[in-house]
Amino acid sequence: MAVLLSTKAAAMEMWRDALLALDPTLEIRLFPDAGEPADIEAAVVWTAHDMAELRRYPNLRLIVSMGAGVDHLFRPPGPPPGIPVARLVDRMLTSQMGEWVLLNVLRFHRQDLEYRALQRDRTWLELPAPVTAERRIGILGLGELGTHAAGLLRGLGFPVMGWTRRPRALDGVEGFHGDAGLPAMAARSDILVCLLPLTAATRGIVNARLLGLLPRGAFLINGARGGHVVDADLLAALDSGQVAGAALDVFEPEPLPPGRPYWSHARVVMTPHAASITIPASAAPQVVENIHRARAGQPLLNLVDFAAGY
Ligand code: GLV
């Protein structure tokens, strides 16, 4: 039996080596060289892989999606029905995202956009001191990523709030949930951080209404998916001063076309979906473990919940 591997060309061999280092008996086939379709028992694939293609393998019993986000799996036609799909929950993915959120919270909190502009103008000007205990941070989504970021921010002394679909208690984080909780948290978020899964319910959640509820001059940080933000609404909020700055790692589409306004907007800081990049050696153990579990008919790790949408 064999494992089909399909990801960005640059990462393919690193992934193969990381899997083989853990289990040298694995037979790994690099897509598109799948060989005999009946040999394939597991497919380890990322977003560019065509889900319809996976229907070619009659003995497939496990699909591993090589990232934290799973929204691509919900686009038609979706993975072959009845085959379990696992995602990656990886300490390094989580900690990299935590660093990126901290970087941007501190950038906005410490008035870095203003100081950079002043430096460009050769202007020596001290701005009012920012007060950490008064900079309220609202995090949309308290999954693996949101929970970790909340802990880091609390550790620095920021007041942290979190919004979730269902009630979720997290030590030291003021919780908000459901439709009523969202405007309540937004109204108090000086910095709003989006780390939600992208689902039908969260697409476009950062829209004119939500942005309009933020305290004037608030900041937005989006490390989740481009589809969470209504771009025209964010640009309007930036231009009116309602939102004083945005740090964006994710876009629709990706790569973001060169003509889009974010590229040159003075109040937007962009990274090219690079906030958190999967490191094969770190993520491979759970993949090999899941392959072994699938063979043994044991419960799988990090399964995607298709009913919940993430
Ligand atoms: C990256 O965006 C991921 O979902 O892992």
PDB file of C-alpha atoms and ligand atoms in Angstrom:
ATOM      1  CA  MET A   1       0.000   0.000   0.000  1.00  0.00           C
ATOM      2  CA  ALA A   2       1.180   3.524  -0.716  1.00  0.00           C
ATOM      3  CA  VAL A   3       0.792   7.118   0.404  1.00  0.00           C
ATOM      4  CA  LEU A   4       0.054   9.782  -2.188  1.00  0.00           C
ATOM      5  CA  LEU A   5       1.730  13.105  -1.475  1.00  0.00           C
ATOM      6  CA  SER A   6       0.614  16.289  -3.222  1.00  0.00           C
ATOM      7  CA  THR A   7       1.682  19.769  -2.168  1.00  0.00           C
ATOM      8  CA  LYS A   8       3.666  22.769  -3.401  1.00  0.00           C
ATOM      9  CA  ALA A   9       6.597  21.566  -5.534  1.00  0.00           C
ATOM     10  CA  ALA A  10       9.117  23.231  -3.228  1.00  0.00           C
ATOM     11  CA  ALA A  11       7.838  21.302  -0.194  1.00  0.00           C
ATOM     12  CA  MET A  12       7.249  17.896  -1.777  1.00  0.00           C
ATOM     13  CA  GLU A  13      10.631  16.301  -1.066  1.00  0.00           C
ATOM     14  CA  MET A  14      10.923  17.783   2.400  1.00  0.00           C
ATOM     15  CA  TRP A  15       7.579  16.215   3.255  1.00  0.00           C
ATOM     16  CA  ARG A  16       8.562  12.874   1.774  1.00  0.00           C
ATOM     17  CA  ASP A  17      11.808  12.849   3.768  1.00  0.00           C
ATOM     18  CA  ALA A  18      10.051  13.849   6.984  1.00  0.00           C
ATOM     19  CA  LEU A  19       7.515  11.032   6.635  1.00  0.00           C
ATOM     20  CA  LEU A  20      10.178   8.458   5.734  1.00  0.00           C
ATOM     21  CA  ALA A  21      12.357   9.512   8.656  1.00  0.00           C
ATOM     22  CA  LEU A  22       9.532   8.430  10.948  1.00  0.00           C
ATOM     23  CA  ASP A  23       8.534   5.285   9.071  1.00  0.00           C
ATOM     24  CA  PRO A  24      11.015   4.096   6.420  1.00  0.00           C
ATOM     25  CA  THR A  25       8.610   1.339   5.380  1.00  0.00           C
ATOM     26  CA  LEU A  26       6.125   3.842   3.905  1.00  0.00           C
ATOM     27  CA  GLU A  27       5.890   3.812   0.147  1.00  0.00           C
ATOM     28  CA  ILE A  28       5.425   7.426  -0.843  1.00  0.00           C
ATOM     29  CA  ARG A  29       4.298   8.458  -4.303  1.00  0.00           C
ATOM     30  CA  LEU A  30       4.706  12.050  -5.376  1.00  0.00           C
ATOM     31  CA  PHE A  31       1.704  13.318  -7.321  1.00  0.00           C
ATOM     32  CA  PRO A  32       1.123  13.111 -10.269  1.00  0.00           C
ATOM     33  CA  ASP A  33       3.089   9.826 -10.244  1.00  0.00           C
ATOM     34  CA  ALA A  34       0.475   7.943  -8.265  1.00  0.00           C
ATOM     35  CA  GLY A  35       1.149   4.598  -9.923  1.00  0.00           C
ATOM     36  CA  GLU A  36      -1.534   1.922  -9.568  1.00  0.00           C
ATOM     37  CA  PRO A  37      -4.614   3.658  -8.074  1.00  0.00           C
ATOM     38  CA  ALA A  38      -5.557   0.587  -6.013  1.00  0.00           C
ATOM     39  CA  ASP A  39      -2.274   0.878  -4.075  1.00  0.00           C
ATOM     40  CA  ILE A  40      -3.105   4.234  -2.537  1.00  0.00           C
ATOM     41  CA  GLU A  41      -4.309   3.938   1.061  1.00  0.00           C
ATOM     42  CA  ALA A  42      -3.705   7.502   2.215  1.00  0.00           C
ATOM     43  CA  ALA A  43      -3.559  10.867   0.459  1.00  0.00           C
ATOM     44  CA  VAL A  44      -1.629  13.698   2.069  1.00  0.00           C
ATOM     45  CA  VAL A  45      -2.671  16.756   0.084  1.00  0.00           C
ATOM     46  CA  TRP A  46      -2.902  20.532   0.214  1.00  0.00           C
ATOM     47  CA  THR A  47      -5.313  23.089  -1.216  1.00  0.00           C
ATOM     48  CA  ALA A  48      -4.270  22.914  -4.860  1.00  0.00           C
ATOM     49  CA  HIS A  49      -5.085  19.209  -5.087  1.00  0.00           C
ATOM     50  CA  ASP A  50      -8.296  18.484  -6.983  1.00  0.00           C
ATOM     51  CA  MET A  51     -10.664  16.645  -4.623  1.00  0.00           C
ATOM     52  CA  ALA A  52     -12.379  14.980  -7.593  1.00  0.00           C
ATOM     53  CA  GLU A  53      -9.053  13.327  -8.394  1.00  0.00           C
ATOM     54  CA  LEU A  54      -9.107  11.519  -5.046  1.00  0.00           C
ATOM     55  CA  ARG A  55     -12.125   9.542  -6.227  1.00  0.00           C
ATOM     56  CA  ARG A  56      -9.741   7.518  -8.424  1.00  0.00           C
ATOM     57  CA  TYR A  57      -8.366   5.532  -5.498  1.00  0.00           C
ATOM     58  CA  PRO A  58     -10.650   2.646  -4.538  1.00  0.00           C
ATOM     59  CA  ASN A  59      -8.716   1.706  -1.376  1.00  0.00           C
ATOM     60  CA  LEU A  60      -8.256   5.185   0.040  1.00  0.00           C
ATOM     61  CA  ARG A  61      -8.965   5.192   3.781  1.00  0.00           C
ATOM     62  CA  LEU A  62      -7.448   8.439   4.980  1.00  0.00           C
ATOM     63  CA  ILE A  63      -7.033  11.963   3.630  1.00  0.00           C
ATOM     64  CA  VAL A  64      -4.711  14.351   5.423  1.00  0.00           C
ATOM     65  CA  SER A  65      -5.110  18.036   4.638  1.00  0.00           C
ATOM     66  CA  MET A  66      -1.703  19.624   5.143  1.00  0.00           C
ATOM     67  CA  GLY A  67      -2.701  22.733   7.050  1.00  0.00           C
ATOM     68  CA  ALA A  68      -4.799  24.117   9.858  1.00  0.00           C
ATOM     69  CA  GLY A  69      -7.567  25.675   7.752  1.00  0.00           C
ATOM     70  CA  VAL A  70     -10.026  23.354   6.043  1.00  0.00           C
ATOM     71  CA  ASP A  71     -12.360  25.701   4.151  1.00  0.00           C
ATOM     72  CA  HIS A  72     -11.055  24.420   0.793  1.00  0.00           C
ATOM     73  CA  LEU A  73     -12.497  20.991   1.641  1.00  0.00           C
ATOM     74  CA  PHE A  74     -15.992  22.413   1.676  1.00  0.00           C
ATOM     75  CA  ARG A  75     -15.893  23.648  -1.909  1.00  0.00           C
ATOM     76  CA  PRO A  76     -17.651  21.296  -4.350  1.00  0.00           C
ATOM     77  CA  PRO A  77     -17.063  18.514  -5.084  1.00  0.00           C
ATOM     78  CA  GLY A  78     -15.326  18.072  -1.690  1.00  0.00           C
ATOM     79  CA  PRO A  79     -13.405  14.964  -0.655  1.00  0.00           C
ATOM     80  CA  PRO A  80     -14.812  11.544  -1.587  1.00  0.00           C
ATOM     81  CA  PRO A  81     -17.721  10.796   0.760  1.00  0.00           C
ATOM     82  CA  GLY A  82     -17.092   8.429   3.650  1.00  0.00           C
ATOM     83  CA  ILE A  83     -13.311   8.861   3.773  1.00  0.00           C
ATOM     84  CA  PRO A  84     -12.103  10.437   7.027  1.00  0.00           C
ATOM     85  CA  VAL A  85     -10.197  13.696   6.618  1.00  0.00           C
ATOM     86  CA  ALA A  86      -7.660  14.875   9.181  1.00  0.00           C
ATOM     87  CA  ARG A  87      -6.104  18.324   9.334  1.00  0.00           C
ATOM     88  CA  LEU A  88      -2.886  19.451  10.980  1.00  0.00           C
ATOM     89  CA  VAL A  89      -2.828  20.715  14.525  1.00  0.00           C
ATOM     90  CA  ASP A  90       0.782  21.577  14.937  1.00  0.00           C
ATOM     91  CA  ARG A  91       2.627  23.285  17.763  1.00  0.00           C
ATOM     92  CA  MET A  92       4.847  25.195  15.342  1.00  0.00           C
ATOM     93  CA  LEU A  93       1.925  26.375  13.207  1.00  0.00           C
ATOM     94  CA  THR A  94       0.256  27.609  16.373  1.00  0.00           C
ATOM     95  CA  SER A  95       3.335  29.324  17.767  1.00  0.00           C
ATOM     96  CA  GLN A  96       4.215  31.013  14.471  1.00  0.00           C
ATOM     97  CA  MET A  97       0.712  32.451  14.291  1.00  0.00           C
ATOM     98  CA  GLY A  98       1.074  33.626  17.877  1.00  0.00           C
ATOM     99  CA  GLU A  99       4.267  35.456  16.929  1.00  0.00           C
ATOM    100  CA  TRP A 100       2.642  37.080  13.918  1.00  0.00           C
ATOM    101  CA  VAL A 101      -0.307  38.272  15.981  1.00  0.00           C
ATOM    102  CA  LEU A 102       2.047  39.655  18.648  1.00  0.00           C
ATOM    103  CA  LEU A 103       4.160  41.379  16.001  1.00  0.00           C
ATOM    104  CA  ASN A 104       1.136  43.211  14.673  1.00  0.00           C
ATOM    105  CA  VAL A 105      -0.554  43.925  17.998  1.00  0.00           C
ATOM    106  CA  LEU A 106       2.687  45.507  19.170  1.00  0.00           C
ATOM    107  CA  ARG A 107       3.131  47.313  15.857  1.00  0.00           C
ATOM    108  CA  PHE A 108      -0.225  49.031  16.282  1.00  0.00           C
ATOM    109  CA  HIS A 109      -0.059  49.383  20.048  1.00  0.00           C
ATOM    110  CA  ARG A 110       3.388  51.000  19.906  1.00  0.00           C
ATOM    111  CA  GLN A 111       2.312  53.407  17.108  1.00  0.00           C
ATOM    112  CA  ASP A 112       4.807  51.934  14.680  1.00  0.00           C
ATOM    113  CA  LEU A 113       2.909  53.106  11.578  1.00  0.00           C
ATOM    114  CA  GLU A 114       3.089  56.658  12.905  1.00  0.00           C
ATOM    115  CA  TYR A 115       6.747  56.447  13.902  1.00  0.00           C
ATOM    116  CA  ARG A 116       7.729  55.029  10.504  1.00  0.00           C
ATOM    117  CA  ALA A 117       5.915  57.903   8.785  1.00  0.00           C
ATOM    118  CA  LEU A 118       7.642  60.379  11.087  1.00  0.00           C
ATOM    119  CA  GLN A 119      11.008  58.818  10.322  1.00  0.00           C
ATOM    120  CA  ARG A 120      10.354  59.130   6.597  1.00  0.00           C
ATOM    121  CA  ASP A 121       9.687  62.834   7.192  1.00  0.00           C
ATOM    122  CA  ARG A 122      12.763  63.215   9.469  1.00  0.00           C
ATOM    123  CA  THR A 123      10.445  64.487  12.160  1.00  0.00           C
ATOM    124  CA  TRP A 124      11.463  64.103  15.811  1.00  0.00           C
ATOM    125  CA  LEU A 125       8.137  63.802  17.641  1.00  0.00           C
ATOM    126  CA  GLU A 126       7.212  61.890  20.755  1.00  0.00           C
ATOM    127  CA  LEU A 127       3.661  60.512  20.625  1.00  0.00           C
ATOM    128  CA  PRO A 128       1.577  59.960  23.797  1.00  0.00           C
ATOM    129  CA  ALA A 129       2.675  56.821  25.681  1.00  0.00           C
ATOM    130  CA  PRO A 130       0.481  53.793  24.952  1.00  0.00           C
ATOM    131  CA  VAL A 131      -0.993  52.037  28.007  1.00  0.00           C
ATOM    132  CA  THR A 132      -1.027  48.247  27.670  1.00  0.00           C
ATOM    133  CA  ALA A 133      -3.675  47.705  30.337  1.00  0.00           C
ATOM    134  CA  GLU A 134      -6.039  49.974  28.406  1.00  0.00           C
ATOM    135  CA  ARG A 135      -5.573  48.463  24.923  1.00  0.00           C
ATOM    136  CA  ARG A 136      -8.421  46.002  24.711  1.00  0.00           C
ATOM    137  CA  ILE A 137      -7.936  43.118  22.324  1.00  0.00           C
ATOM    138  CA  GLY A 138     -10.868  41.163  20.912  1.00  0.00           C
ATOM    139  CA  ILE A 139     -10.095  37.829  19.315  1.00  0.00           C
ATOM    140  CA  LEU A 140     -12.577  36.302  16.883  1.00  0.00           C
ATOM    141  CA  GLY A 141     -12.227  32.541  17.350  1.00  0.00           C
ATOM    142  CA  LEU A 142     -10.725  30.711  20.300  1.00  0.00           C
ATOM    143  CA  GLY A 143      -9.598  27.514  18.597  1.00  0.00           C
ATOM    144  CA  GLU A 144      -5.989  26.335  18.715  1.00  0.00           C
ATOM    145  CA  LEU A 145      -4.679  29.577  17.234  1.00  0.00           C
ATOM    146  CA  GLY A 146      -6.922  32.017  19.081  1.00  0.00           C
ATOM    147  CA  THR A 147      -6.392  30.354  22.439  1.00  0.00           C
ATOM    148  CA  HIS A 148      -2.633  30.463  22.062  1.00  0.00           C
ATOM    149  CA  ALA A 149      -2.603  34.098  20.898  1.00  0.00           C
ATOM    150  CA  ALA A 150      -4.890  35.049  23.796  1.00  0.00           C
ATOM    151  CA  GLY A 151      -2.400  33.547  26.263  1.00  0.00           C
ATOM    152  CA  LEU A 152       0.538  35.437  24.766  1.00  0.00           C
ATOM    153  CA  LEU A 153      -1.340  38.737  24.808  1.00  0.00           C
ATOM    154  CA  ARG A 154      -2.510  38.234  28.380  1.00  0.00           C
ATOM    155  CA  GLY A 155       1.074  37.501  29.322  1.00  0.00           C
ATOM    156  CA  LEU A 156       2.031  40.959  28.078  1.00  0.00           C
ATOM    157  CA  GLY A 157      -0.721  42.532  30.154  1.00  0.00           C
ATOM    158  CA  PHE A 158      -3.329  43.338  27.511  1.00  0.00           C
ATOM    159  CA  PRO A 159      -6.995  42.926  28.469  1.00  0.00           C
ATOM    160  CA  VAL A 160      -8.131  40.090  26.193  1.00  0.00           C
ATOM    161  CA  MET A 161     -11.640  39.175  25.053  1.00  0.00           C
ATOM    162  CA  GLY A 162     -12.654  36.284  22.846  1.00  0.00           C
ATOM    163  CA  TRP A 163     -15.686  35.614  20.679  1.00  0.00           C
ATOM    164  CA  THR A 164     -16.860  32.120  19.812  1.00  0.00           C
ATOM    165  CA  ARG A 165     -19.982  30.636  18.266  1.00  0.00           C
ATOM    166  CA  ARG A 166     -20.768  28.620  21.393  1.00  0.00           C
ATOM    167  CA  PRO A 167     -19.854  29.680  24.953  1.00  0.00           C
ATOM    168  CA  ARG A 168     -16.225  28.919  25.727  1.00  0.00           C
ATOM    169  CA  ALA A 169     -14.576  29.653  29.065  1.00  0.00           C
ATOM    170  CA  LEU A 170     -10.902  30.488  28.932  1.00  0.00           C
ATOM    171  CA  ASP A 171      -8.950  31.550  31.964  1.00  0.00           C
ATOM    172  CA  GLY A 172      -8.344  35.289  32.040  1.00  0.00           C
ATOM    173  CA  VAL A 173     -10.174  35.908  28.762  1.00  0.00           C
ATOM    174  CA  GLU A 174     -13.525  37.654  28.808  1.00  0.00           C
ATOM    175  CA  GLY A 175     -15.829  35.497  26.744  1.00  0.00           C
ATOM    176  CA  PHE A 176     -18.509  36.554  24.251  1.00  0.00           C
ATOM    177  CA  HIS A 177     -20.533  34.226  22.097  1.00  0.00           C
ATOM    178  CA  GLY A 178     -23.198  33.945  19.451  1.00  0.00           C
ATOM    179  CA  ASP A 179     -24.923  36.666  17.471  1.00  0.00           C
ATOM    180  CA  ALA A 180     -25.451  38.910  20.492  1.00  0.00           C
ATOM    181  CA  GLY A 181     -21.883  38.587  21.723  1.00  0.00           C
ATOM    182  CA  LEU A 182     -20.275  39.791  18.524  1.00  0.00           C
ATOM    183  CA  PRO A 183     -21.360  43.456  18.582  1.00  0.00           C
ATOM    184  CA  ALA A 184     -20.787  43.554  22.345  1.00  0.00           C
ATOM    185  CA  MET A 185     -17.168  42.511  21.945  1.00  0.00           C
ATOM    186  CA  ALA A 186     -16.586  44.618  18.836  1.00  0.00           C
ATOM    187  CA  ALA A 187     -17.728  47.767  20.643  1.00  0.00           C
ATOM    188  CA  ARG A 188     -14.845  47.317  23.094  1.00  0.00           C
ATOM    189  CA  SER A 189     -12.104  46.001  20.785  1.00  0.00           C
ATOM    190  CA  ASP A 190      -9.321  48.511  20.233  1.00  0.00           C
ATOM    191  CA  ILE A 191      -7.593  45.780  18.259  1.00  0.00           C
ATOM    192  CA  LEU A 192      -9.709  43.091  16.602  1.00  0.00           C
ATOM    193  CA  VAL A 193      -7.876  39.870  15.690  1.00  0.00           C
ATOM    194  CA  CYS A 194      -9.528  37.369  13.344  1.00  0.00           C
ATOM    195  CA  LEU A 195      -8.460  33.743  13.796  1.00  0.00           C
ATOM    196  CA  LEU A 196     -11.758  32.106  12.876  1.00  0.00           C
ATOM    197  CA  PRO A 197     -12.283  29.134  10.609  1.00  0.00           C
ATOM    198  CA  LEU A 198     -13.871  30.233   7.328  1.00  0.00           C
ATOM    199  CA  THR A 199     -17.370  28.778   7.110  1.00  0.00           C
ATOM    200  CA  ALA A 200     -20.666  29.877   5.562  1.00  0.00           C
ATOM    201  CA  ALA A 201     -21.410  31.555   8.903  1.00  0.00           C
ATOM    202  CA  THR A 202     -18.124  33.468   9.145  1.00  0.00           C
ATOM    203  CA  ARG A 203     -17.610  34.508   5.514  1.00  0.00           C
ATOM    204  CA  GLY A 204     -17.748  38.306   5.357  1.00  0.00           C
ATOM    205  CA  ILE A 205     -18.028  38.607   9.154  1.00  0.00           C
ATOM    206  CA  VAL A 206     -15.643  41.590   9.102  1.00  0.00           C
ATOM    207  CA  ASN A 207     -17.976  43.883   7.214  1.00  0.00           C
ATOM    208  CA  ALA A 208     -19.098  47.517   7.400  1.00  0.00           C
ATOM    209  CA  ARG A 209     -21.464  46.760  10.267  1.00  0.00           C
ATOM    210  CA  LEU A 210     -18.827  45.095  12.456  1.00  0.00           C
ATOM    211  CA  LEU A 211     -16.114  47.612  11.568  1.00  0.00           C
ATOM    212  CA  GLY A 212     -18.561  50.417  12.348  1.00  0.00           C
ATOM    213  CA  LEU A 213     -19.055  49.039  15.864  1.00  0.00           C
ATOM    214  CA  LEU A 214     -15.357  49.167  16.738  1.00  0.00           C
ATOM    215  CA  PRO A 215     -14.147  52.134  18.773  1.00  0.00           C
ATOM    216  CA  ARG A 216     -13.048  54.818  16.310  1.00  0.00           C
ATOM    217  CA  GLY A 217      -9.401  54.374  15.341  1.00  0.00           C
ATOM    218  CA  ALA A 218      -9.331  50.636  16.130  1.00  0.00           C
ATOM    219  CA  PHE A 219      -7.061  48.195  14.320  1.00  0.00           C
ATOM    220  CA  LEU A 220      -7.778  44.950  12.492  1.00  0.00           C
ATOM    221  CA  ILE A 221      -5.483  41.930  12.303  1.00  0.00           C
ATOM    222  CA  ASN A 222      -6.509  39.071  10.002  1.00  0.00           C
ATOM    223  CA  GLY A 223      -4.493  35.852  10.071  1.00  0.00           C
ATOM    224  CA  ALA A 224      -7.416  33.585   9.169  1.00  0.00           C
ATOM    225  CA  ARG A 225      -8.756  33.719   5.609  1.00  0.00           C
ATOM    226  CA  GLY A 226      -9.301  36.532   3.127  1.00  0.00           C
ATOM    227  CA  GLY A 227     -12.971  35.562   2.880  1.00  0.00           C
ATOM    228  CA  HIS A 228     -13.636  36.784   6.413  1.00  0.00           C
ATOM    229  CA  VAL A 229     -13.147  40.400   5.364  1.00  0.00           C
ATOM    230  CA  VAL A 230     -15.296  42.414   2.963  1.00  0.00           C
ATOM    231  CA  ASP A 231     -12.448  44.277   1.275  1.00  0.00           C
ATOM    232  CA  ALA A 232     -14.490  47.262   0.088  1.00  0.00           C
ATOM    233  CA  ASP A 233     -15.839  47.752   3.630  1.00  0.00           C
ATOM    234  CA  LEU A 234     -12.385  47.589   5.196  1.00  0.00           C
ATOM    235  CA  LEU A 235     -10.948  50.023   2.661  1.00  0.00           C
ATOM    236  CA  ALA A 236     -13.813  52.449   3.318  1.00  0.00           C
ATOM    237  CA  ALA A 237     -13.270  52.136   7.083  1.00  0.00           C
ATOM    238  CA  LEU A 238      -9.529  52.762   6.654  1.00  0.00           C
ATOM    239  CA  ASP A 239     -10.114  55.771   4.451  1.00  0.00           C
ATOM    240  CA  SER A 240     -12.629  57.300   6.861  1.00  0.00           C
ATOM    241  CA  GLY A 241     -10.334  56.764   9.862  1.00  0.00           C
ATOM    242  CA  GLN A 242     -12.831  54.448  11.568  1.00  0.00           C
ATOM    243  CA  VAL A 243     -10.106  51.800  11.300  1.00  0.00           C
ATOM    244  CA  ALA A 244      -6.612  53.199  11.840  1.00  0.00           C
ATOM    245  CA  GLY A 245      -4.669  50.270  10.435  1.00  0.00           C
ATOM    246  CA  ALA A 246      -4.898  46.673   9.291  1.00  0.00           C
ATOM    247  CA  ALA A 247      -2.415  43.810   9.268  1.00  0.00           C
ATOM    248  CA  LEU A 248      -3.443  41.229   6.701  1.00  0.00           C
ATOM    249  CA  ASP A 249      -1.847  37.885   5.912  1.00  0.00           C
ATOM    250  CA  VAL A 250      -4.686  36.393   3.903  1.00  0.00           C
ATOM    251  CA  PHE A 251      -6.578  37.568   0.862  1.00  0.00           C
ATOM    252  CA  GLU A 252      -9.099  36.638  -1.768  1.00  0.00           C
ATOM    253  CA  PRO A 253      -7.768  35.728  -4.227  1.00  0.00           C
ATOM    254  CA  GLU A 254      -4.225  34.621  -3.410  1.00  0.00           C
ATOM    255  CA  PRO A 255      -1.806  35.726  -4.648  1.00  0.00           C
ATOM    256  CA  LEU A 256      -3.398  39.147  -4.336  1.00  0.00           C
ATOM    257  CA  PRO A 257      -3.357  40.755  -7.812  1.00  0.00           C
ATOM    258  CA  PRO A 258      -0.882  43.675  -8.083  1.00  0.00           C
ATOM    259  CA  GLY A 259      -3.645  46.180  -8.883  1.00  0.00           C
ATOM    260  CA  ARG A 260      -5.458  45.746  -5.559  1.00  0.00           C
ATOM    261  CA  PRO A 261      -5.469  48.783  -3.225  1.00  0.00           C
ATOM    262  CA  TYR A 262      -4.094  46.937  -0.171  1.00  0.00           C
ATOM    263  CA  TRP A 263      -0.640  46.728  -1.742  1.00  0.00           C
ATOM    264  CA  SER A 264      -0.037  50.450  -1.572  1.00  0.00           C
ATOM    265  CA  HIS A 265      -2.304  51.498   1.285  1.00  0.00           C
ATOM    266  CA  ALA A 266      -0.339  53.462   3.904  1.00  0.00           C
ATOM    267  CA  ARG A 267      -2.423  51.965   6.742  1.00  0.00           C
ATOM    268  CA  VAL A 268      -2.176  48.333   5.616  1.00  0.00           C
ATOM    269  CA  VAL A 269       0.650  45.967   6.502  1.00  0.00           C
ATOM    270  CA  MET A 270       0.658  42.831   4.343  1.00  0.00           C
ATOM    271  CA  THR A 271       2.335  39.427   4.449  1.00  0.00           C
ATOM    272  CA  PRO A 272       1.778  36.871   1.655  1.00  0.00           C
ATOM    273  CA  HIS A 273      -0.053  34.132   3.631  1.00  0.00           C
ATOM    274  CA  ALA A 274       3.205  33.613   5.474  1.00  0.00           C
ATOM    275  CA  ALA A 275       2.158  34.203   9.091  1.00  0.00           C
ATOM    276  CA  SER A 276       2.342  30.502   9.800  1.00  0.00           C
ATOM    277  CA  ILE A 277       3.987  28.050   7.449  1.00  0.00           C
ATOM    278  CA  THR A 278       3.883  24.299   7.935  1.00  0.00           C
ATOM    279  CA  ILE A 279       7.283  22.823   8.766  1.00  0.00           C
ATOM    280  CA  PRO A 280       7.232  19.203   7.562  1.00  0.00           C
ATOM    281  CA  ALA A 281       9.499  17.817  10.281  1.00  0.00           C
ATOM    282  CA  SER A 282       7.207  19.261  12.941  1.00  0.00           C
ATOM    283  CA  ALA A 283       3.907  18.197  11.382  1.00  0.00           C
ATOM    284  CA  ALA A 284       4.929  14.774  10.041  1.00  0.00           C
ATOM    285  CA  PRO A 285       4.539  12.764  13.306  1.00  0.00           C
ATOM    286  CA  GLN A 286       0.757  13.243  13.448  1.00  0.00           C
ATOM    287  CA  VAL A 287       0.492  12.288   9.765  1.00  0.00           C
ATOM    288  CA  VAL A 288       2.434   9.048  10.246  1.00  0.00           C
ATOM    289  CA  GLU A 289       0.487   8.345  13.437  1.00  0.00           C
ATOM    290  CA  ASN A 290      -2.782   8.776  11.526  1.00  0.00           C
ATOM    291  CA  ILE A 291      -1.613   6.471   8.723  1.00  0.00           C
ATOM    292  CA  HIS A 292      -0.797   3.814  11.331  1.00  0.00           C
ATOM    293  CA  ARG A 293      -4.112   4.373  13.100  1.00  0.00           C
ATOM    294  CA  ALA A 294      -6.081   4.157   9.844  1.00  0.00           C
ATOM    295  CA  ARG A 295      -4.430   0.823   9.072  1.00  0.00           C
ATOM    296  CA  ALA A 296      -5.230  -0.478  12.557  1.00  0.00           C
ATOM    297  CA  GLY A 297      -8.799   0.831  12.451  1.00  0.00           C
ATOM    298  CA  GLN A 298      -8.119   3.054  15.464  1.00  0.00           C
ATOM    299  CA  PRO A 299      -9.632   6.498  16.125  1.00  0.00           C
ATOM    300  CA  LEU A 300      -7.905   9.202  14.078  1.00  0.00           C
ATOM    301  CA  LEU A 301      -6.355  12.442  15.313  1.00  0.00           C
ATOM    302  CA  ASN A 302      -7.519  15.943  14.350  1.00  0.00           C
ATOM    303  CA  LEU A 303     -10.479  14.869  12.245  1.00  0.00           C
ATOM    304  CA  VAL A 304     -12.320  17.554  10.302  1.00  0.00           C
ATOM    305  CA  ASP A 305     -15.861  17.984  11.575  1.00  0.00           C
ATOM    306  CA  PHE A 306     -17.903  18.261   8.385  1.00  0.00           C
ATOM    307  CA  ALA A 307     -21.098  19.017  10.294  1.00  0.00           C
ATOM    308  CA  ALA A 308     -19.513  21.951  12.132  1.00  0.00           C
ATOM    309  CA  GLY A 309     -17.682  23.155   9.029  1.00  0.00           C
ATOM    310  CA  TYR A 310     -14.137  23.044  10.489  1.00  0.00           C
TER     311      TYR A 310
HETATM  312  C1  GLV B   1      -2.689  27.901   6.386  1.00  0.00           C
HETATM  313  O1  GLV B   1      -3.328  28.847   6.065  1.00  0.00           O
HETATM  314  C2  GLV B   1      -3.275  26.763   7.023  1.00  0.00           C
HETATM  315  O2  GLV B   1      -4.498  26.683   7.045  1.00  0.00           O
HETATM  316  O3  GLV B   1      -2.517  25.926   7.538  1.00  0.00           O
END
